Amino acid sequence: MLGAEIAVRRPAGLASLAICNSPAAMPLWSEAADALRAQLPGEIRDALERHEADGTYDDPEYIAAAHEYDRRHVVRLPEMPQDYVDSVAQMEADPTVYHTMNGPNEFHVIGSLRDWTVVDRLDRIAVPTLVLAGEFDEAQPIVWRPFVERIPDVREAVVPDASHCTHLEKPEEFLGIIAGFLAENDRS
């Protein structure tokens, strides 16, 4: 999101842009999350809805239900990678920024970014751009399709059998795609 915001301003020296697992607009993100939530088992959906209505995001039932969403669309590995565990621990140690800007988790966006969009400015991006996502990513095609449709010089890559943490689930494939893109666009 930040990369797109910077790129639309066309800063000097920007040679290329890689947008990985990111939305072009938070309303699209919420729409995709709602569709993914609708695919969860009924008891999980009920727990999410009940606790969100009550604001009881720290209830163990809500945490367990949120974990099921994450298991399907954020990290699809049998064990959570240590990098992911560490990242979550850092956010939980001081959730002020994440909770203020996003909300309590990835799929219940109620923070200050809930209406953010860069869609109407994407045609200003004037550098080669890569848009990458995972097949089972919470960043569903609806959230990144505006990048592909509106940025003049763009290519897309969807990593099979990966979700939002493509870089942790399929690191060699992820790095290969990124390295290839950067090598094509190296202006040194």
PDB file of C-alpha atoms in Angstrom:
ATOM      1  CA  MET A   1       0.000   0.000   0.000  1.00  0.00           C
ATOM      2  CA  LEU A   2       2.801   2.360   0.922  1.00  0.00           C
ATOM      3  CA  GLY A   3       4.727   1.455  -2.225  1.00  0.00           C
ATOM      4  CA  ALA A   4       1.741   2.343  -4.407  1.00  0.00           C
ATOM      5  CA  GLU A   5       1.262   5.626  -2.525  1.00  0.00           C
ATOM      6  CA  ILE A   6       4.897   6.509  -3.126  1.00  0.00           C
ATOM      7  CA  ALA A   7       4.887   5.419  -6.775  1.00  0.00           C
ATOM      8  CA  VAL A   8       1.870   7.555  -7.729  1.00  0.00           C
ATOM      9  CA  ARG A   9       3.939  10.574  -6.656  1.00  0.00           C
ATOM     10  CA  ARG A  10       6.664   9.608  -9.192  1.00  0.00           C
ATOM     11  CA  PRO A  11       9.699  10.212  -7.001  1.00  0.00           C
ATOM     12  CA  ALA A  12      13.068  10.664  -8.671  1.00  0.00           C
ATOM     13  CA  GLY A  13      15.096   7.472  -8.765  1.00  0.00           C
ATOM     14  CA  LEU A  14      12.188   5.040  -8.613  1.00  0.00           C
ATOM     15  CA  ALA A  15      13.092   2.335 -11.151  1.00  0.00           C
ATOM     16  CA  SER A  16      10.393  -0.266 -10.526  1.00  0.00           C
ATOM     17  CA  LEU A  17       7.712  -1.317  -8.061  1.00  0.00           C
ATOM     18  CA  ALA A  18       6.819  -4.712  -6.607  1.00  0.00           C
ATOM     19  CA  ILE A  19       3.388  -4.934  -4.991  1.00  0.00           C
ATOM     20  CA  CYS A  20       3.102  -8.148  -3.045  1.00  0.00           C
ATOM     21  CA  ASN A  21      -0.131  -9.451  -1.510  1.00  0.00           C
ATOM     22  CA  SER A  22      -1.575  -5.950  -1.281  1.00  0.00           C
ATOM     23  CA  PRO A  23      -4.874  -4.238  -1.956  1.00  0.00           C
ATOM     24  CA  ALA A  24      -5.444  -1.218  -4.147  1.00  0.00           C
ATOM     25  CA  ALA A  25      -8.327  -0.233  -1.848  1.00  0.00           C
ATOM     26  CA  MET A  26      -9.379  -1.287   1.632  1.00  0.00           C
ATOM     27  CA  PRO A  27     -13.084  -1.474   0.711  1.00  0.00           C
ATOM     28  CA  LEU A  28     -12.062  -4.135  -1.843  1.00  0.00           C
ATOM     29  CA  TRP A  29     -10.040  -5.884   0.883  1.00  0.00           C
ATOM     30  CA  SER A  30     -13.095  -5.962   3.137  1.00  0.00           C
ATOM     31  CA  GLU A  31     -15.257  -7.249   0.298  1.00  0.00           C
ATOM     32  CA  ALA A  32     -12.793 -10.077  -0.366  1.00  0.00           C
ATOM     33  CA  ALA A  33     -12.559 -10.867   3.357  1.00  0.00           C
ATOM     34  CA  ASP A  34     -16.340 -11.067   3.597  1.00  0.00           C
ATOM     35  CA  ALA A  35     -16.410 -13.538   0.702  1.00  0.00           C
ATOM     36  CA  LEU A  36     -13.695 -15.665   2.311  1.00  0.00           C
ATOM     37  CA  ARG A  37     -15.465 -15.539   5.675  1.00  0.00           C
ATOM     38  CA  ALA A  38     -18.661 -16.761   4.006  1.00  0.00           C
ATOM     39  CA  GLN A  39     -16.772 -19.951   3.107  1.00  0.00           C
ATOM     40  CA  LEU A  40     -15.885 -20.711   6.742  1.00  0.00           C
ATOM     41  CA  PRO A  41     -17.922 -23.278   8.672  1.00  0.00           C
ATOM     42  CA  GLY A  42     -21.072 -21.816  10.236  1.00  0.00           C
ATOM     43  CA  GLU A  43     -19.915 -22.099  13.843  1.00  0.00           C
ATOM     44  CA  ILE A  44     -16.751 -20.152  13.045  1.00  0.00           C
ATOM     45  CA  ARG A  45     -18.679 -17.444  11.187  1.00  0.00           C
ATOM     46  CA  ASP A  46     -21.119 -17.215  14.107  1.00  0.00           C
ATOM     47  CA  ALA A  47     -18.293 -16.831  16.627  1.00  0.00           C
ATOM     48  CA  LEU A  48     -16.654 -14.096  14.550  1.00  0.00           C
ATOM     49  CA  GLU A  49     -19.889 -12.172  14.105  1.00  0.00           C
ATOM     50  CA  ARG A  50     -20.946 -12.502  17.746  1.00  0.00           C
ATOM     51  CA  HIS A  51     -17.646 -11.308  19.171  1.00  0.00           C
ATOM     52  CA  GLU A  52     -17.285  -8.507  16.624  1.00  0.00           C
ATOM     53  CA  ALA A  53     -20.744  -7.249  17.570  1.00  0.00           C
ATOM     54  CA  ASP A  54     -19.754  -7.375  21.249  1.00  0.00           C
ATOM     55  CA  GLY A  55     -16.227  -6.020  20.688  1.00  0.00           C
ATOM     56  CA  THR A  56     -14.778  -9.054  22.507  1.00  0.00           C
ATOM     57  CA  TYR A  57     -11.802  -9.571  20.220  1.00  0.00           C
ATOM     58  CA  ASP A  58      -9.689 -11.024  23.027  1.00  0.00           C
ATOM     59  CA  ASP A  59     -12.159 -13.834  23.797  1.00  0.00           C
ATOM     60  CA  PRO A  60     -10.504 -17.245  23.242  1.00  0.00           C
ATOM     61  CA  GLU A  61     -13.396 -18.326  20.998  1.00  0.00           C
ATOM     62  CA  TYR A  62     -12.879 -15.300  18.754  1.00  0.00           C
ATOM     63  CA  ILE A  63      -9.117 -15.814  18.673  1.00  0.00           C
ATOM     64  CA  ALA A  64      -9.603 -19.467  17.674  1.00  0.00           C
ATOM     65  CA  ALA A  65     -12.077 -18.497  14.934  1.00  0.00           C
ATOM     66  CA  ALA A  66      -9.701 -15.826  13.615  1.00  0.00           C
ATOM     67  CA  HIS A  67      -6.907 -18.403  13.605  1.00  0.00           C
ATOM     68  CA  GLU A  68      -8.969 -20.610  11.288  1.00  0.00           C
ATOM     69  CA  TYR A  69      -9.266 -17.735   8.807  1.00  0.00           C
ATOM     70  CA  ASP A  70      -5.510 -17.166   9.071  1.00  0.00           C
ATOM     71  CA  ARG A  71      -4.793 -20.893   8.577  1.00  0.00           C
ATOM     72  CA  ARG A  72      -6.692 -20.811   5.292  1.00  0.00           C
ATOM     73  CA  HIS A  73      -5.656 -17.426   3.879  1.00  0.00           C
ATOM     74  CA  VAL A  74      -2.636 -15.966   5.720  1.00  0.00           C
ATOM     75  CA  VAL A  75      -0.225 -18.854   6.385  1.00  0.00           C
ATOM     76  CA  ARG A  76      -1.042 -22.308   4.984  1.00  0.00           C
ATOM     77  CA  LEU A  77       1.754 -24.234   6.638  1.00  0.00           C
ATOM     78  CA  PRO A  78       1.441 -26.962   9.300  1.00  0.00           C
ATOM     79  CA  GLU A  79       3.544 -24.842  11.675  1.00  0.00           C
ATOM     80  CA  MET A  80       3.608 -21.064  11.799  1.00  0.00           C
ATOM     81  CA  PRO A  81       7.058 -19.865  10.657  1.00  0.00           C
ATOM     82  CA  GLN A  82       9.106 -18.153  13.360  1.00  0.00           C
ATOM     83  CA  ASP A  83       9.277 -14.930  11.321  1.00  0.00           C
ATOM     84  CA  TYR A  84       5.475 -14.798  11.312  1.00  0.00           C
ATOM     85  CA  VAL A  85       5.247 -15.662  15.015  1.00  0.00           C
ATOM     86  CA  ASP A  86       7.751 -12.904  15.808  1.00  0.00           C
ATOM     87  CA  SER A  87       5.868 -10.373  13.681  1.00  0.00           C
ATOM     88  CA  VAL A  88       2.571 -11.154  15.407  1.00  0.00           C
ATOM     89  CA  ALA A  89       4.260 -10.978  18.822  1.00  0.00           C
ATOM     90  CA  GLN A  90       5.663  -7.529  18.020  1.00  0.00           C
ATOM     91  CA  MET A  91       2.245  -6.292  16.925  1.00  0.00           C
ATOM     92  CA  GLU A  92       0.578  -7.760  20.018  1.00  0.00           C
ATOM     93  CA  ALA A  93       3.197  -6.192  22.302  1.00  0.00           C
ATOM     94  CA  ASP A  94       2.017  -2.782  21.117  1.00  0.00           C
ATOM     95  CA  PRO A  95      -1.062  -3.047  18.894  1.00  0.00           C
ATOM     96  CA  THR A  96      -1.707   0.705  18.851  1.00  0.00           C
ATOM     97  CA  VAL A  97      -0.764   1.384  15.233  1.00  0.00           C
ATOM     98  CA  TYR A  98      -2.228  -1.809  13.729  1.00  0.00           C
ATOM     99  CA  HIS A  99      -5.493  -1.600  15.664  1.00  0.00           C
ATOM    100  CA  THR A 100      -5.851   2.128  14.995  1.00  0.00           C
ATOM    101  CA  MET A 101      -5.146   1.886  11.282  1.00  0.00           C
ATOM    102  CA  ASN A 102      -6.564  -1.557  10.446  1.00  0.00           C
ATOM    103  CA  GLY A 103      -8.597  -3.022  13.283  1.00  0.00           C
ATOM    104  CA  PRO A 104      -8.330  -6.139  15.415  1.00  0.00           C
ATOM    105  CA  ASN A 105      -7.192  -8.465  12.600  1.00  0.00           C
ATOM    106  CA  GLU A 106      -6.750  -8.955   8.872  1.00  0.00           C
ATOM    107  CA  PHE A 107     -10.413  -9.401   8.016  1.00  0.00           C
ATOM    108  CA  HIS A 108     -12.318  -6.993  10.269  1.00  0.00           C
ATOM    109  CA  VAL A 109     -11.148  -3.617   8.979  1.00  0.00           C
ATOM    110  CA  ILE A 110     -12.623  -0.900  11.174  1.00  0.00           C
ATOM    111  CA  GLY A 111      -9.601   1.374  11.571  1.00  0.00           C
ATOM    112  CA  SER A 112      -8.623   4.652   9.951  1.00  0.00           C
ATOM    113  CA  LEU A 113      -7.549   2.895   6.710  1.00  0.00           C
ATOM    114  CA  ARG A 114     -11.000   1.342   6.133  1.00  0.00           C
ATOM    115  CA  ASP A 115     -11.774   3.799   3.296  1.00  0.00           C
ATOM    116  CA  TRP A 116      -8.246   4.079   1.853  1.00  0.00           C
ATOM    117  CA  THR A 117      -7.854   3.708  -1.904  1.00  0.00           C
ATOM    118  CA  VAL A 118      -5.236   4.432  -4.521  1.00  0.00           C
ATOM    119  CA  VAL A 119      -7.316   3.085  -7.430  1.00  0.00           C
ATOM    120  CA  ASP A 120      -8.109   6.466  -8.975  1.00  0.00           C
ATOM    121  CA  ARG A 121      -4.395   7.403  -9.065  1.00  0.00           C
ATOM    122  CA  LEU A 122      -2.828   4.180 -10.363  1.00  0.00           C
ATOM    123  CA  ASP A 123      -2.425   5.482 -13.906  1.00  0.00           C
ATOM    124  CA  ARG A 124       0.217   7.868 -12.479  1.00  0.00           C
ATOM    125  CA  ILE A 125       2.596   4.972 -11.804  1.00  0.00           C
ATOM    126  CA  ALA A 126       5.234   5.316 -14.497  1.00  0.00           C
ATOM    127  CA  VAL A 127       7.614   2.459 -13.702  1.00  0.00           C
ATOM    128  CA  PRO A 128       7.492  -1.262 -14.467  1.00  0.00           C
ATOM    129  CA  THR A 129       5.364  -2.885 -11.784  1.00  0.00           C
ATOM    130  CA  LEU A 130       5.023  -6.450 -10.551  1.00  0.00           C
ATOM    131  CA  VAL A 131       1.846  -7.510  -8.753  1.00  0.00           C
ATOM    132  CA  LEU A 132       2.254 -10.774  -6.853  1.00  0.00           C
ATOM    133  CA  ALA A 133      -0.202 -12.782  -4.739  1.00  0.00           C
ATOM    134  CA  GLY A 134      -0.807 -16.325  -3.580  1.00  0.00           C
ATOM    135  CA  GLU A 135      -3.482 -18.617  -4.957  1.00  0.00           C
ATOM    136  CA  PHE A 136      -5.273 -18.806  -1.580  1.00  0.00           C
ATOM    137  CA  ASP A 137      -4.268 -15.315  -0.480  1.00  0.00           C
ATOM    138  CA  GLU A 138      -6.620 -13.148   1.510  1.00  0.00           C
ATOM    139  CA  ALA A 139      -5.511 -10.616  -1.100  1.00  0.00           C
ATOM    140  CA  GLN A 140      -7.936 -12.082  -3.598  1.00  0.00           C
ATOM    141  CA  PRO A 141      -7.812 -10.963  -7.263  1.00  0.00           C
ATOM    142  CA  ILE A 142     -10.546  -8.389  -6.606  1.00  0.00           C
ATOM    143  CA  VAL A 143      -8.141  -6.463  -4.344  1.00  0.00           C
ATOM    144  CA  TRP A 144      -5.153  -6.373  -6.693  1.00  0.00           C
ATOM    145  CA  ARG A 145      -6.882  -6.427 -10.094  1.00  0.00           C
ATOM    146  CA  PRO A 146      -7.034  -2.574 -10.204  1.00  0.00           C
ATOM    147  CA  PHE A 147      -3.224  -2.505 -10.218  1.00  0.00           C
ATOM    148  CA  VAL A 148      -3.179  -4.793 -13.263  1.00  0.00           C
ATOM    149  CA  GLU A 149      -5.951  -2.910 -15.040  1.00  0.00           C
ATOM    150  CA  ARG A 150      -4.717   0.637 -14.424  1.00  0.00           C
ATOM    151  CA  ILE A 151      -0.903   0.638 -14.250  1.00  0.00           C
ATOM    152  CA  PRO A 152       0.466   1.014 -17.789  1.00  0.00           C
ATOM    153  CA  ASP A 153       3.536  -1.269 -17.481  1.00  0.00           C
ATOM    154  CA  VAL A 154       2.493  -4.142 -15.225  1.00  0.00           C
ATOM    155  CA  ARG A 155       2.857  -7.876 -14.945  1.00  0.00           C
ATOM    156  CA  GLU A 156       1.176 -10.215 -12.491  1.00  0.00           C
ATOM    157  CA  ALA A 157       2.217 -13.427 -10.787  1.00  0.00           C
ATOM    158  CA  VAL A 158       0.059 -15.774  -8.732  1.00  0.00           C
ATOM    159  CA  VAL A 159       1.998 -18.343  -6.720  1.00  0.00           C
ATOM    160  CA  PRO A 160       0.170 -21.695  -6.695  1.00  0.00           C
ATOM    161  CA  ASP A 161      -0.747 -23.262  -3.354  1.00  0.00           C
ATOM    162  CA  ALA A 162       0.329 -20.186  -1.383  1.00  0.00           C
ATOM    163  CA  SER A 163      -1.582 -17.644   0.642  1.00  0.00           C
ATOM    164  CA  HIS A 164      -0.849 -14.181   2.041  1.00  0.00           C
ATOM    165  CA  CYS A 165       2.602 -15.029   3.389  1.00  0.00           C
ATOM    166  CA  THR A 166       3.849 -16.255   0.035  1.00  0.00           C
ATOM    167  CA  HIS A 167       7.378 -15.208   0.987  1.00  0.00           C
ATOM    168  CA  LEU A 168       7.293 -17.617   3.976  1.00  0.00           C
ATOM    169  CA  GLU A 169       5.372 -20.469   2.353  1.00  0.00           C
ATOM    170  CA  LYS A 170       7.188 -20.592  -0.986  1.00  0.00           C
ATOM    171  CA  PRO A 171      10.354 -18.561  -0.388  1.00  0.00           C
ATOM    172  CA  GLU A 172      12.354 -19.887  -3.348  1.00  0.00           C
ATOM    173  CA  GLU A 173       9.527 -19.308  -5.814  1.00  0.00           C
ATOM    174  CA  PHE A 174       8.727 -15.905  -4.315  1.00  0.00           C
ATOM    175  CA  LEU A 175      12.357 -14.774  -4.388  1.00  0.00           C
ATOM    176  CA  GLY A 176      12.787 -16.140  -7.910  1.00  0.00           C
ATOM    177  CA  ILE A 177       9.885 -14.063  -9.200  1.00  0.00           C
ATOM    178  CA  ILE A 178      11.079 -10.940  -7.395  1.00  0.00           C
ATOM    179  CA  ALA A 179      14.717 -11.426  -8.469  1.00  0.00           C
ATOM    180  CA  GLY A 180      13.706 -11.989 -12.087  1.00  0.00           C
ATOM    181  CA  PHE A 181      11.574  -8.860 -12.105  1.00  0.00           C
ATOM    182  CA  LEU A 182      14.306  -6.752 -10.513  1.00  0.00           C
ATOM    183  CA  ALA A 183      16.922  -8.097 -12.936  1.00  0.00           C
ATOM    184  CA  GLU A 184      14.696  -7.146 -15.898  1.00  0.00           C
ATOM    185  CA  ASN A 185      14.332  -3.633 -14.547  1.00  0.00           C
ATOM    186  CA  ASP A 186      17.807  -2.914 -13.194  1.00  0.00           C
ATOM    187  CA  ARG A 187      18.810   0.500 -14.455  1.00  0.00           C
ATOM    188  CA  SER A 188      22.256   0.636 -12.894  1.00  0.00           C
TER     189      SER A 188
END
